[in-house]
Amino acid sequence: MSLAKRIIPCLDVKDGETVKGTNFVNLRSAGDPVELAKVYSDAGADELVFLDITASHEGRKTFTEMVTRVASAVNIPFTVGGGIHELADVERLLYAGADKVSVNSAAIRHPELINEIANRFGSQVCVCAIDAKETLGHWECYLNGGRVNTGLDLFEWAREAADRGAGEILFTSMNHDGVKEGYANEALAKLSTSLSIPIIASGGAGNMRHFRDAFIEGKADAALAASVFHYGEIKIADLKKYLKAEGIKVREEAVRH
């Protein structure tokens, strides 16, 4: 039996507040992350992702105290990313209340970090986040919140991450981020069919049909979104009702592991 598709609000946090931009720039405030986290947990979100979006760029650690506050406000699985460079960072965040960690820039610079996390804590703890941009038909991976082009091929890196023990791939299309015209379904489908681990779609949600298309056309296992939830454009309960009517299996209620 196929697994239920997951709906995941994302809290991009900068300087202690939730922000949202377009194509990774022009950030604007979206509210208090702890309050938003509780709202989403109560509203039926399946999981939450909390990304300290400038941690790698600024070379500092994720704000651990806020992670503890968010974790205490929710009763669903909770993933934290930003500024994770070594196992001690992972241990600190798990101790603070995170269920999983998301590694991005550090994993590209030091791929063995994925092996270390999987070996120490289990693959289910390690989410490999990939920010990629399509240029002339070729998807390349970016570092530090989309600031640095690595030239690394999206599909090759995703496969390596899976082989090293990542439990999930969180793929954000920089071309689609904040534009609200749909997810990068062609790239998602290629990732989903070529890898055996779950793929989380990110970047591009503007209406309920976009979620449907990510699951059907993109074959994604989960869909992550920010602004459509933060600004009340889509209610999670309404979204799940719509997806169910479209024949997509969704979870009735989420339970924290």
mmCIF file of C-alpha atoms in Angstrom:
data_model
loop_
_atom_site.group_PDB
_atom_site.id
_atom_site.type_symbol
_atom_site.label_atom_id
_atom_site.label_comp_id
_atom_site.label_asym_id
_atom_site.label_seq_id
_atom_site.Cartn_x
_atom_site.Cartn_y
_atom_site.Cartn_z
ATOM 1 C CA MET A 1 0.000 0.000 0.000
ATOM 2 C CA SER A 2 1.371 3.433 -0.912
ATOM 3 C CA LEU A 3 2.380 5.787 1.862
ATOM 4 C CA ALA A 4 0.299 8.866 2.544
ATOM 5 C CA LYS A 5 1.623 12.099 1.069
ATOM 6 C CA ARG A 6 2.886 14.657 3.579
ATOM 7 C CA ILE A 7 2.165 18.383 3.797
ATOM 8 C CA ILE A 8 5.044 20.317 5.375
ATOM 9 C CA PRO A 9 5.022 24.022 6.240
ATOM 10 C CA CYS A 10 8.507 25.558 6.233
ATOM 11 C CA LEU A 11 9.672 28.233 8.635
ATOM 12 C CA ASP A 12 12.590 30.175 7.146
ATOM 13 C CA VAL A 13 14.010 32.045 10.121
ATOM 14 C CA LYS A 14 16.323 35.066 10.105
ATOM 15 C CA ASP A 15 17.197 37.068 13.205
ATOM 16 C CA GLY A 16 14.511 35.298 15.223
ATOM 17 C CA GLU A 17 11.562 35.895 12.888
ATOM 18 C CA THR A 18 9.974 33.945 10.064
ATOM 19 C CA VAL A 19 10.695 35.454 6.636
ATOM 20 C CA LYS A 20 9.759 34.657 3.051
ATOM 21 C CA GLY A 21 11.207 35.886 -0.218
ATOM 22 C CA THR A 22 11.096 35.285 -3.958
ATOM 23 C CA ASN A 23 13.874 33.363 -5.728
ATOM 24 C CA PHE A 24 15.783 33.435 -2.405
ATOM 25 C CA VAL A 25 15.873 37.285 -2.182
ATOM 26 C CA ASN A 26 13.638 40.215 -1.148
ATOM 27 C CA LEU A 27 12.795 38.738 2.248
ATOM 28 C CA ARG A 28 9.780 40.003 4.190
ATOM 29 C CA SER A 29 8.528 39.145 7.659
ATOM 30 C CA ALA A 30 5.924 36.427 8.139
ATOM 31 C CA GLY A 31 5.638 36.310 11.930
ATOM 32 C CA ASP A 32 6.924 34.593 15.055
ATOM 33 C CA PRO A 33 8.244 31.078 14.315
ATOM 34 C CA VAL A 34 7.080 29.565 17.614
ATOM 35 C CA GLU A 35 3.528 30.862 17.168
ATOM 36 C CA LEU A 36 3.414 29.747 13.527
ATOM 37 C CA ALA A 37 4.769 26.312 14.426
ATOM 38 C CA LYS A 38 2.001 25.786 16.965
ATOM 39 C CA VAL A 39 -0.663 26.981 14.521
ATOM 40 C CA TYR A 40 0.542 24.521 11.869
ATOM 41 C CA SER A 41 0.834 21.645 14.328
ATOM 42 C CA ASP A 42 -2.729 22.246 15.505
ATOM 43 C CA ALA A 43 -3.989 22.707 11.925
ATOM 44 C CA GLY A 44 -2.969 19.208 10.821
ATOM 45 C CA ALA A 45 0.439 19.685 9.218
ATOM 46 C CA ASP A 46 2.268 16.349 8.969
ATOM 47 C CA GLU A 47 5.708 17.756 9.748
ATOM 48 C CA LEU A 48 7.514 21.065 10.125
ATOM 49 C CA VAL A 49 10.812 22.267 8.707
ATOM 50 C CA PHE A 50 12.705 25.058 10.468
ATOM 51 C CA LEU A 51 15.587 26.566 8.459
ATOM 52 C CA ASP A 52 17.915 29.171 9.894
ATOM 53 C CA ILE A 53 18.499 30.587 6.424
ATOM 54 C CA THR A 54 21.554 32.731 7.113
ATOM 55 C CA ALA A 55 23.392 30.404 9.501
ATOM 56 C CA SER A 56 25.775 28.974 6.877
ATOM 57 C CA HIS A 57 26.279 32.317 5.157
ATOM 58 C CA GLU A 58 27.084 34.070 8.431
ATOM 59 C CA GLY A 59 29.144 31.173 9.737
ATOM 60 C CA ARG A 60 27.248 30.734 12.997
ATOM 61 C CA LYS A 61 25.257 28.033 14.728
ATOM 62 C CA THR A 62 21.502 27.557 14.500
ATOM 63 C CA PHE A 63 19.633 29.326 17.268
ATOM 64 C CA THR A 64 19.291 26.360 19.633
ATOM 65 C CA GLU A 65 17.054 28.069 22.165
ATOM 66 C CA MET A 66 14.447 28.796 19.499
ATOM 67 C CA VAL A 67 14.557 25.159 18.384
ATOM 68 C CA THR A 68 13.695 24.132 21.943
ATOM 69 C CA ARG A 69 10.771 26.585 22.026
ATOM 70 C CA VAL A 70 9.423 25.416 18.669
ATOM 71 C CA ALA A 71 9.802 21.743 19.600
ATOM 72 C CA SER A 72 7.852 22.268 22.819
ATOM 73 C CA ALA A 73 5.036 23.986 20.881
ATOM 74 C CA VAL A 74 4.413 21.178 18.377
ATOM 75 C CA ASN A 75 3.427 17.501 18.478
ATOM 76 C CA ILE A 76 4.563 16.544 14.961
ATOM 77 C CA PRO A 77 7.975 15.611 13.526
ATOM 78 C CA PHE A 78 10.237 18.614 13.301
ATOM 79 C CA THR A 79 13.294 19.068 11.040
ATOM 80 C CA VAL A 80 15.958 21.710 11.672
ATOM 81 C CA GLY A 81 18.571 23.028 9.259
ATOM 82 C CA GLY A 82 21.109 25.819 9.040
ATOM 83 C CA GLY A 83 24.708 26.002 10.177
ATOM 84 C CA ILE A 84 25.126 22.253 10.739
ATOM 85 C CA HIS A 85 28.765 21.374 10.112
ATOM 86 C CA GLU A 86 29.590 18.451 12.399
ATOM 87 C CA LEU A 87 28.085 15.681 14.509
ATOM 88 C CA ALA A 88 28.171 17.895 17.609
ATOM 89 C CA ASP A 89 25.737 20.287 15.881
ATOM 90 C CA VAL A 90 23.398 17.401 15.096
ATOM 91 C CA GLU A 91 23.573 16.108 18.654
ATOM 92 C CA ARG A 92 22.847 19.594 20.055
ATOM 93 C CA LEU A 93 19.776 20.063 17.847
ATOM 94 C CA LEU A 94 18.366 16.598 18.522
ATOM 95 C CA TYR A 95 18.858 17.230 22.245
ATOM 96 C CA ALA A 96 17.056 20.586 21.827
ATOM 97 C CA GLY A 97 14.031 18.756 20.441
ATOM 98 C CA ALA A 98 14.499 18.289 16.694
ATOM 99 C CA ASP A 99 13.477 14.920 15.212
ATOM 100 C CA LYS A 100 15.610 15.291 12.063
ATOM 101 C CA VAL A 101 18.318 17.592 10.756
ATOM 102 C CA SER A 102 18.656 19.075 7.305
ATOM 103 C CA VAL A 103 22.153 19.464 5.852
ATOM 104 C CA ASN A 104 22.851 21.429 2.691
ATOM 105 C CA SER A 105 26.022 23.510 2.195
ATOM 106 C CA ALA A 106 28.121 21.514 4.668
ATOM 107 C CA ALA A 107 27.147 18.226 3.012
ATOM 108 C CA ILE A 108 28.314 19.436 -0.402
ATOM 109 C CA ARG A 109 31.598 20.672 1.066
ATOM 110 C CA HIS A 110 32.092 17.539 3.195
ATOM 111 C CA PRO A 111 29.931 14.698 1.798
ATOM 112 C CA GLU A 112 31.176 12.300 4.471
ATOM 113 C CA LEU A 113 29.068 14.272 6.969
ATOM 114 C CA ILE A 114 26.025 12.422 5.582
ATOM 115 C CA ASN A 115 27.689 9.066 6.290
ATOM 116 C CA GLU A 116 28.578 10.192 9.803
ATOM 117 C CA ILE A 117 25.048 11.353 10.643
ATOM 118 C CA ALA A 118 23.456 8.199 9.213
ATOM 119 C CA ASN A 119 25.914 5.919 11.000
ATOM 120 C CA ARG A 120 25.589 7.694 14.353
ATOM 121 C CA PHE A 121 21.886 8.567 14.474
ATOM 122 C CA GLY A 122 20.256 6.586 11.627
ATOM 123 C CA SER A 123 19.317 7.565 8.077
ATOM 124 C CA GLN A 124 15.863 8.698 9.229
ATOM 125 C CA VAL A 125 17.513 11.650 11.020
ATOM 126 C CA CYS A 126 19.407 12.922 7.951
ATOM 127 C CA VAL A 127 17.583 15.067 5.389
ATOM 128 C CA CYS A 128 19.791 16.256 2.539
ATOM 129 C CA ALA A 129 18.502 19.630 1.339
ATOM 130 C CA ILE A 130 19.469 20.653 -2.176
ATOM 131 C CA ASP A 131 18.970 24.135 -3.603
ATOM 132 C CA ALA A 132 19.276 23.956 -7.372
ATOM 133 C CA LYS A 133 18.730 26.230 -10.344
ATOM 134 C CA GLU A 134 18.022 25.228 -13.929
ATOM 135 C CA THR A 135 20.056 27.016 -16.581
ATOM 136 C CA LEU A 136 19.806 25.995 -20.234
ATOM 137 C CA GLY A 137 18.270 22.648 -19.282
ATOM 138 C CA HIS A 138 20.926 21.774 -16.692
ATOM 139 C CA TRP A 139 20.235 21.727 -12.943
ATOM 140 C CA GLU A 140 23.135 22.900 -10.775
ATOM 141 C CA CYS A 141 23.410 22.936 -6.979
ATOM 142 C CA TYR A 142 23.975 26.122 -4.985
ATOM 143 C CA LEU A 143 25.504 26.782 -1.566
ATOM 144 C CA ASN A 144 24.859 29.250 1.261
ATOM 145 C CA GLY A 145 21.195 29.985 0.631
ATOM 146 C CA GLY A 146 21.562 30.184 -3.136
ATOM 147 C CA ARG A 147 24.555 32.523 -3.136
ATOM 148 C CA VAL A 148 27.260 30.254 -4.568
ATOM 149 C CA ASN A 149 27.005 28.072 -7.696
ATOM 150 C CA THR A 150 28.907 24.809 -7.223
ATOM 151 C CA GLY A 151 28.519 23.556 -10.803
ATOM 152 C CA LEU A 152 27.475 20.224 -9.240
ATOM 153 C CA ASP A 153 24.733 18.345 -11.091
ATOM 154 C CA LEU A 154 21.506 18.038 -9.077
ATOM 155 C CA PHE A 155 20.804 14.418 -9.992
ATOM 156 C CA GLU A 156 24.371 13.202 -9.476
ATOM 157 C CA TRP A 157 24.576 14.868 -6.071
ATOM 158 C CA ALA A 158 21.167 13.564 -4.980
ATOM 159 C CA ARG A 159 22.216 10.029 -5.887
ATOM 160 C CA GLU A 160 25.485 10.375 -3.975
ATOM 161 C CA ALA A 161 23.641 11.739 -0.929
ATOM 162 C CA ALA A 162 21.249 8.781 -1.011
ATOM 163 C CA ASP A 163 24.131 6.337 -1.403
ATOM 164 C CA ARG A 164 25.884 7.903 1.586
ATOM 165 C CA GLY A 165 22.840 7.330 3.804
ATOM 166 C CA ALA A 166 20.556 10.360 3.578
ATOM 167 C CA GLY A 167 17.014 9.370 4.553
ATOM 168 C CA GLU A 168 15.268 11.997 2.409
ATOM 169 C CA ILE A 169 16.039 14.615 -0.233
ATOM 170 C CA LEU A 170 14.516 18.078 0.190
ATOM 171 C CA PHE A 171 14.765 19.592 -3.295
ATOM 172 C CA THR A 172 14.128 23.324 -3.674
ATOM 173 C CA SER A 173 13.956 24.770 -7.173
ATOM 174 C CA MET A 174 15.406 28.279 -6.980
ATOM 175 C CA ASN A 175 13.698 29.078 -10.296
ATOM 176 C CA HIS A 176 10.307 28.328 -8.760
ATOM 177 C CA ASP A 177 10.859 29.605 -5.188
ATOM 178 C CA GLY A 178 8.208 32.127 -4.153
ATOM 179 C CA VAL A 179 6.924 32.547 -7.726
ATOM 180 C CA LYS A 180 3.754 30.523 -6.995
ATOM 181 C CA GLU A 181 3.471 28.986 -10.456
ATOM 182 C CA GLY A 182 3.933 25.349 -9.455
ATOM 183 C CA TYR A 183 6.736 23.018 -8.452
ATOM 184 C CA ALA A 184 9.550 21.771 -10.700
ATOM 185 C CA ASN A 185 7.630 18.599 -11.493
ATOM 186 C CA GLU A 186 9.844 17.280 -14.272
ATOM 187 C CA ALA A 187 12.954 17.395 -12.088
ATOM 188 C CA LEU A 188 10.977 16.022 -9.133
ATOM 189 C CA ALA A 189 9.781 13.055 -11.176
ATOM 190 C CA LYS A 190 13.323 12.327 -12.305
ATOM 191 C CA LEU A 191 14.542 12.368 -8.700
ATOM 192 C CA SER A 192 11.603 10.301 -7.452
ATOM 193 C CA THR A 193 11.963 7.588 -10.069
ATOM 194 C CA SER A 194 15.751 7.330 -9.855
ATOM 195 C CA LEU A 195 16.105 7.231 -6.064
ATOM 196 C CA SER A 196 14.651 4.857 -3.486
ATOM 197 C CA ILE A 197 14.350 7.442 -0.682
ATOM 198 C CA PRO A 198 11.529 9.980 -0.240
ATOM 199 C CA ILE A 199 11.680 13.253 -2.165
ATOM 200 C CA ILE A 200 10.257 16.446 -0.639
ATOM 201 C CA ALA A 201 9.161 19.073 -3.170
ATOM 202 C CA SER A 202 9.938 22.701 -2.350
ATOM 203 C CA GLY A 203 9.562 25.954 -4.243
ATOM 204 C CA GLY A 204 6.578 27.093 -6.272
ATOM 205 C CA ALA A 205 3.324 26.401 -4.405
ATOM 206 C CA GLY A 206 0.678 28.977 -5.289
ATOM 207 C CA ASN A 207 -2.598 27.031 -5.174
ATOM 208 C CA MET A 208 -3.932 23.611 -4.214
ATOM 209 C CA ARG A 209 -3.564 22.186 -7.703
ATOM 210 C CA HIS A 210 0.187 22.767 -7.503
ATOM 211 C CA PHE A 211 0.352 20.327 -4.570
ATOM 212 C CA ARG A 212 -1.719 17.807 -6.505
ATOM 213 C CA ASP A 213 0.592 18.115 -9.518
ATOM 214 C CA ALA A 214 3.704 17.698 -7.357
ATOM 215 C CA PHE A 215 2.317 14.394 -6.083
ATOM 216 C CA ILE A 216 0.943 13.111 -9.390
ATOM 217 C CA GLU A 217 3.282 14.558 -12.032
ATOM 218 C CA GLY A 218 6.319 15.083 -9.789
ATOM 219 C CA LYS A 219 5.809 11.795 -7.900
ATOM 220 C CA ALA A 220 6.940 13.601 -4.739
ATOM 221 C CA ASP A 221 6.457 11.962 -1.345
ATOM 222 C CA ALA A 222 5.911 15.270 0.443
ATOM 223 C CA ALA A 223 5.312 18.896 -0.501
ATOM 224 C CA LEU A 224 6.784 21.778 1.446
ATOM 225 C CA ALA A 225 5.502 25.349 1.264
ATOM 226 C CA ALA A 226 5.845 28.607 3.147
ATOM 227 C CA SER A 227 4.124 31.785 2.006
ATOM 228 C CA VAL A 228 0.786 30.226 0.981
ATOM 229 C CA PHE A 229 0.486 28.928 4.546
ATOM 230 C CA HIS A 230 2.063 31.906 6.355
ATOM 231 C CA TYR A 231 -0.247 34.447 4.738
ATOM 232 C CA GLY A 232 -3.396 32.321 5.001
ATOM 233 C CA GLU A 233 -3.820 31.757 1.257
ATOM 234 C CA ILE A 234 -4.238 28.008 1.768
ATOM 235 C CA LYS A 235 -5.537 26.282 4.899
ATOM 236 C CA ILE A 236 -3.999 22.867 5.557
ATOM 237 C CA ALA A 237 -7.353 21.234 6.349
ATOM 238 C CA ASP A 238 -8.813 22.540 3.068
ATOM 239 C CA LEU A 239 -5.755 21.359 1.170
ATOM 240 C CA LYS A 240 -6.005 17.839 2.577
ATOM 241 C CA LYS A 241 -9.719 17.706 1.771
ATOM 242 C CA TYR A 242 -8.973 18.796 -1.815
ATOM 243 C CA LEU A 243 -6.159 16.276 -2.261
ATOM 244 C CA LYS A 244 -8.314 13.483 -0.892
ATOM 245 C CA ALA A 245 -11.060 14.388 -3.399
ATOM 246 C CA GLU A 246 -8.406 14.203 -6.136
ATOM 247 C CA GLY A 247 -7.621 10.618 -5.137
ATOM 248 C CA ILE A 248 -4.400 11.375 -3.296
ATOM 249 C CA LYS A 249 -3.821 9.574 -0.020
ATOM 250 C CA VAL A 250 -3.122 12.014 2.820
ATOM 251 C CA ARG A 251 -2.742 11.543 6.542
ATOM 252 C CA GLU A 252 -5.804 12.227 8.651
ATOM 253 C CA GLU A 253 -3.724 13.397 11.554
ATOM 254 C CA ALA A 254 -0.013 13.487 12.279
ATOM 255 C CA VAL A 255 1.590 11.818 15.253
ATOM 256 C CA ARG A 256 5.012 12.726 16.536
ATOM 257 C CA HIS A 257 7.406 9.792 16.715
#
